[in-house]
């Protein structure tokens, strides 16, 4: 069940790891296949920038997905995500492995998912997140429902939320605020 803003800020402030589902979260949830059977996914550039900024702030990011595809591996590499668990339909078991590997408490984890295979993980972590277009029961068990839909900047919204709660947002903006134009000699 969504929480008030003070509680949300407290939960987001404790996040050391943001774990993300792919289909319906990092993508719009549509599955596209070419004539040769190749899988095609569209990823949002706002999400990518948010993930890079969040990782630069010290928060780890993981991908935990039930499907396996080369395109997810490629996208993770582009974004510098080293924790990629594919073909993992039991998301809760996958997150348990991450807690052991990273020596994290469940309260230090956020998980973002959109459908029933994600529900156990959303309930268990410190900050469970879903989307407005998620399966019906997801919102009632999540602490936060994004404004944006999957594949449309929802992950960026969460990255920004975590950085703002942790006081790292302003520092993340500094490189982009330089308005000096270089001069030629």
mmCIF file of C-alpha atoms in Angstrom:
data_model
loop_
_atom_site.group_PDB
_atom_site.id
_atom_site.type_symbol
_atom_site.label_atom_id
_atom_site.label_comp_id
_atom_site.label_asym_id
_atom_site.label_seq_id
_atom_site.Cartn_x
_atom_site.Cartn_y
_atom_site.Cartn_z
ATOM 1 C CA UNK A 1 0.000 0.000 0.000
ATOM 2 C CA UNK A 2 1.479 3.405 -0.928
ATOM 3 C CA UNK A 3 2.995 5.316 1.987
ATOM 4 C CA UNK A 4 3.109 9.008 2.850
ATOM 5 C CA UNK A 5 5.915 11.166 1.470
ATOM 6 C CA UNK A 6 7.930 11.292 4.714
ATOM 7 C CA UNK A 7 7.912 7.494 4.991
ATOM 8 C CA UNK A 8 8.728 7.176 1.268
ATOM 9 C CA UNK A 9 11.717 9.505 1.677
ATOM 10 C CA UNK A 10 12.918 7.406 4.643
ATOM 11 C CA UNK A 11 12.578 4.146 2.682
ATOM 12 C CA UNK A 12 14.275 5.574 -0.424
ATOM 13 C CA UNK A 13 17.037 7.030 1.723
ATOM 14 C CA UNK A 14 17.957 3.526 2.890
ATOM 15 C CA UNK A 15 18.310 1.989 -0.584
ATOM 16 C CA UNK A 16 21.723 0.514 -1.442
ATOM 17 C CA UNK A 17 20.467 -1.629 -4.329
ATOM 18 C CA UNK A 18 17.731 -0.988 -6.892
ATOM 19 C CA UNK A 19 16.695 -4.218 -8.618
ATOM 20 C CA UNK A 20 14.653 -3.968 -11.813
ATOM 21 C CA UNK A 21 12.472 -6.298 -13.818
ATOM 22 C CA UNK A 22 12.789 -5.797 -17.583
ATOM 23 C CA UNK A 23 9.540 -6.414 -19.488
ATOM 24 C CA UNK A 24 7.031 -3.804 -18.370
ATOM 25 C CA UNK A 25 9.608 -1.859 -16.320
ATOM 26 C CA UNK A 26 12.705 -1.131 -18.419
ATOM 27 C CA UNK A 27 10.627 -1.735 -21.544
ATOM 28 C CA UNK A 28 6.974 -1.116 -22.335
ATOM 29 C CA UNK A 29 6.182 -4.796 -21.837
ATOM 30 C CA UNK A 30 5.557 -5.512 -25.507
ATOM 31 C CA UNK A 31 7.465 -8.500 -26.881
ATOM 32 C CA UNK A 32 8.653 -7.980 -30.453
ATOM 33 C CA UNK A 33 10.048 -10.827 -32.566
ATOM 34 C CA UNK A 34 11.569 -10.540 -36.038
ATOM 35 C CA UNK A 35 11.069 -13.026 -38.875
ATOM 36 C CA UNK A 36 14.238 -14.878 -37.869
ATOM 37 C CA UNK A 37 13.056 -15.187 -34.241
ATOM 38 C CA UNK A 38 15.242 -12.349 -32.959
ATOM 39 C CA UNK A 39 13.873 -10.465 -29.993
ATOM 40 C CA UNK A 40 13.591 -6.688 -30.161
ATOM 41 C CA UNK A 41 13.046 -4.393 -27.168
ATOM 42 C CA UNK A 42 12.844 -0.629 -26.872
ATOM 43 C CA UNK A 43 14.529 1.004 -23.876
ATOM 44 C CA UNK A 44 13.991 4.575 -22.697
ATOM 45 C CA UNK A 45 17.014 6.884 -22.743
ATOM 46 C CA UNK A 46 15.743 8.760 -19.663
ATOM 47 C CA UNK A 47 15.850 5.485 -17.728
ATOM 48 C CA UNK A 48 19.391 4.860 -18.941
ATOM 49 C CA UNK A 49 20.632 8.262 -17.819
ATOM 50 C CA UNK A 50 18.927 7.848 -14.447
ATOM 51 C CA UNK A 51 20.546 4.449 -13.926
ATOM 52 C CA UNK A 52 23.989 5.839 -14.744
ATOM 53 C CA UNK A 53 23.496 8.752 -12.340
ATOM 54 C CA UNK A 54 22.166 6.492 -9.579
ATOM 55 C CA UNK A 55 25.149 4.150 -9.888
ATOM 56 C CA UNK A 56 27.531 7.130 -9.867
ATOM 57 C CA UNK A 57 25.900 8.212 -6.597
ATOM 58 C CA UNK A 58 26.877 4.886 -5.015
ATOM 59 C CA UNK A 59 23.654 2.890 -5.330
ATOM 60 C CA UNK A 60 24.027 -0.473 -7.074
ATOM 61 C CA UNK A 61 21.567 -1.485 -9.794
ATOM 62 C CA UNK A 62 20.591 -5.045 -10.695
ATOM 63 C CA UNK A 63 18.443 -6.558 -13.409
ATOM 64 C CA UNK A 64 16.334 -9.552 -12.391
ATOM 65 C CA UNK A 65 14.219 -10.957 -15.214
ATOM 66 C CA UNK A 66 12.343 -14.159 -15.955
ATOM 67 C CA UNK A 67 13.309 -14.116 -19.621
ATOM 68 C CA UNK A 68 16.806 -14.399 -21.093
ATOM 69 C CA UNK A 69 17.950 -12.339 -24.052
ATOM 70 C CA UNK A 70 21.116 -10.955 -25.553
ATOM 71 C CA UNK A 71 19.515 -7.518 -25.867
ATOM 72 C CA UNK A 72 19.215 -7.293 -22.059
ATOM 73 C CA UNK A 73 22.866 -8.271 -21.699
ATOM 74 C CA UNK A 74 23.832 -5.575 -24.212
ATOM 75 C CA UNK A 75 21.741 -2.902 -22.502
ATOM 76 C CA UNK A 76 23.157 -3.809 -19.088
ATOM 77 C CA UNK A 77 26.697 -3.521 -20.465
ATOM 78 C CA UNK A 78 25.898 -0.111 -22.014
ATOM 79 C CA UNK A 79 24.690 1.131 -18.631
ATOM 80 C CA UNK A 80 27.473 -0.453 -16.571
ATOM 81 C CA UNK A 81 25.071 -2.777 -14.714
ATOM 82 C CA UNK A 82 27.117 -5.724 -13.492
ATOM 83 C CA UNK A 83 24.412 -7.556 -11.550
ATOM 84 C CA UNK A 84 22.281 -9.256 -14.220
ATOM 85 C CA UNK A 85 20.182 -12.301 -13.351
ATOM 86 C CA UNK A 86 18.288 -13.591 -16.393
ATOM 87 C CA UNK A 87 15.991 -16.592 -16.712
ATOM 88 C CA UNK A 88 14.988 -16.147 -13.074
ATOM 89 C CA UNK A 89 11.233 -16.537 -12.743
ATOM 90 C CA UNK A 90 11.528 -16.810 -8.952
ATOM 91 C CA UNK A 91 12.449 -13.184 -8.337
ATOM 92 C CA UNK A 92 12.443 -13.568 -4.566
ATOM 93 C CA UNK A 93 15.051 -16.366 -4.715
ATOM 94 C CA UNK A 94 17.174 -14.250 -7.068
ATOM 95 C CA UNK A 95 17.015 -11.290 -4.683
ATOM 96 C CA UNK A 96 17.923 -13.554 -1.779
ATOM 97 C CA UNK A 97 21.100 -14.494 -3.673
ATOM 98 C CA UNK A 98 21.854 -10.789 -4.110
ATOM 99 C CA UNK A 99 21.391 -10.120 -0.386
ATOM 100 C CA UNK A 100 23.912 -12.880 0.350
ATOM 101 C CA UNK A 101 26.380 -11.829 -2.369
ATOM 102 C CA UNK A 102 26.286 -8.123 -1.479
ATOM 103 C CA UNK A 103 25.762 -8.647 2.262
ATOM 104 C CA UNK A 104 22.666 -6.448 2.259
ATOM 105 C CA UNK A 105 19.638 -6.434 4.477
ATOM 106 C CA UNK A 106 16.258 -6.631 2.730
ATOM 107 C CA UNK A 107 15.506 -3.138 4.050
ATOM 108 C CA UNK A 108 18.378 -1.784 1.917
ATOM 109 C CA UNK A 109 16.834 -3.074 -1.300
ATOM 110 C CA UNK A 110 14.272 -1.585 -3.651
ATOM 111 C CA UNK A 111 12.590 -3.725 -6.288
ATOM 112 C CA UNK A 112 10.528 -2.506 -9.224
ATOM 113 C CA UNK A 113 8.175 -4.888 -10.991
ATOM 114 C CA UNK A 114 4.881 -4.946 -12.826
ATOM 115 C CA UNK A 115 3.338 -8.416 -12.660
ATOM 116 C CA UNK A 116 2.589 -11.306 -10.318
ATOM 117 C CA UNK A 117 6.049 -12.971 -10.559
ATOM 118 C CA UNK A 118 7.380 -9.724 -9.016
ATOM 119 C CA UNK A 119 4.911 -9.583 -6.134
ATOM 120 C CA UNK A 120 6.876 -11.614 -3.557
ATOM 121 C CA UNK A 121 9.963 -9.474 -4.165
ATOM 122 C CA UNK A 122 7.982 -6.246 -3.896
ATOM 123 C CA UNK A 123 6.518 -7.351 -0.574
ATOM 124 C CA UNK A 124 9.883 -8.510 0.885
ATOM 125 C CA UNK A 125 12.180 -5.568 0.082
ATOM 126 C CA UNK A 126 12.387 -2.300 1.991
ATOM 127 C CA UNK A 127 10.949 -0.295 -0.920
ATOM 128 C CA UNK A 128 8.573 -2.118 -3.262
ATOM 129 C CA UNK A 129 7.761 -0.189 -6.438
ATOM 130 C CA UNK A 130 5.280 -0.762 -9.250
ATOM 131 C CA UNK A 131 3.786 1.147 -12.165
ATOM 132 C CA UNK A 132 0.364 2.580 -12.967
ATOM 133 C CA UNK A 133 -0.145 0.045 -15.777
ATOM 134 C CA UNK A 134 0.914 -2.970 -13.665
ATOM 135 C CA UNK A 135 -1.260 -5.987 -12.887
ATOM 136 C CA UNK A 136 -4.070 -5.115 -10.486
ATOM 137 C CA UNK A 137 -2.755 -6.463 -7.129
ATOM 138 C CA UNK A 138 0.656 -4.830 -7.485
ATOM 139 C CA UNK A 139 -0.269 -1.330 -6.290
ATOM 140 C CA UNK A 140 -1.874 -2.497 -3.055
ATOM 141 C CA UNK A 141 1.359 -4.279 -2.041
ATOM 142 C CA UNK A 142 3.835 -1.587 -3.142
ATOM 143 C CA UNK A 143 5.047 1.420 -1.194
ATOM 144 C CA UNK A 144 5.354 3.497 -4.362
ATOM 145 C CA UNK A 145 3.519 3.595 -7.691
ATOM 146 C CA UNK A 146 5.324 5.632 -10.327
ATOM 147 C CA UNK A 147 3.631 8.382 -12.316
ATOM 148 C CA UNK A 148 5.142 7.096 -15.570
ATOM 149 C CA UNK A 149 4.559 3.723 -17.196
ATOM 150 C CA UNK A 150 7.199 1.092 -17.921
ATOM 151 C CA UNK A 151 9.524 1.956 -20.786
ATOM 152 C CA UNK A 152 8.448 5.601 -20.561
ATOM 153 C CA UNK A 153 10.781 7.002 -17.905
ATOM 154 C CA UNK A 154 9.408 5.240 -14.813
ATOM 155 C CA UNK A 155 12.849 3.929 -13.835
ATOM 156 C CA UNK A 156 14.276 7.454 -14.145
ATOM 157 C CA UNK A 157 11.538 8.687 -11.823
ATOM 158 C CA UNK A 158 12.623 6.124 -9.217
ATOM 159 C CA UNK A 159 16.338 6.889 -9.661
ATOM 160 C CA UNK A 160 15.648 10.594 -9.129
ATOM 161 C CA UNK A 161 13.494 9.819 -6.082
ATOM 162 C CA UNK A 162 16.258 7.741 -4.475
ATOM 163 C CA UNK A 163 18.960 10.346 -5.176
ATOM 164 C CA UNK A 164 16.775 13.151 -3.796
ATOM 165 C CA UNK A 165 16.054 11.117 -0.643
ATOM 166 C CA UNK A 166 19.762 10.386 -0.193
ATOM 167 C CA UNK A 167 20.864 13.973 -0.795
ATOM 168 C CA UNK A 168 22.914 13.117 -3.903
ATOM 169 C CA UNK A 169 20.621 14.713 -6.501
ATOM 170 C CA UNK A 170 22.204 18.189 -6.482
ATOM 171 C CA UNK A 171 25.713 16.787 -6.894
ATOM 172 C CA UNK A 172 24.512 14.629 -9.804
ATOM 173 C CA UNK A 173 23.278 17.763 -11.601
ATOM 174 C CA UNK A 174 26.506 19.764 -11.282
ATOM 175 C CA UNK A 175 28.193 18.415 -14.447
ATOM 176 C CA UNK A 176 25.152 19.418 -16.490
ATOM 177 C CA UNK A 177 24.862 22.951 -15.123
ATOM 178 C CA UNK A 178 28.089 24.227 -16.664
ATOM 179 C CA UNK A 179 26.963 26.977 -19.052
ATOM 180 C CA UNK A 180 30.412 28.183 -20.072
ATOM 181 C CA UNK A 181 31.056 27.929 -23.774
ATOM 182 C CA UNK A 182 34.613 26.896 -24.614
ATOM 183 C CA UNK A 183 36.521 29.501 -26.594
ATOM 184 C CA UNK A 184 38.974 28.838 -29.373
ATOM 185 C CA UNK A 185 42.477 30.284 -29.031
#
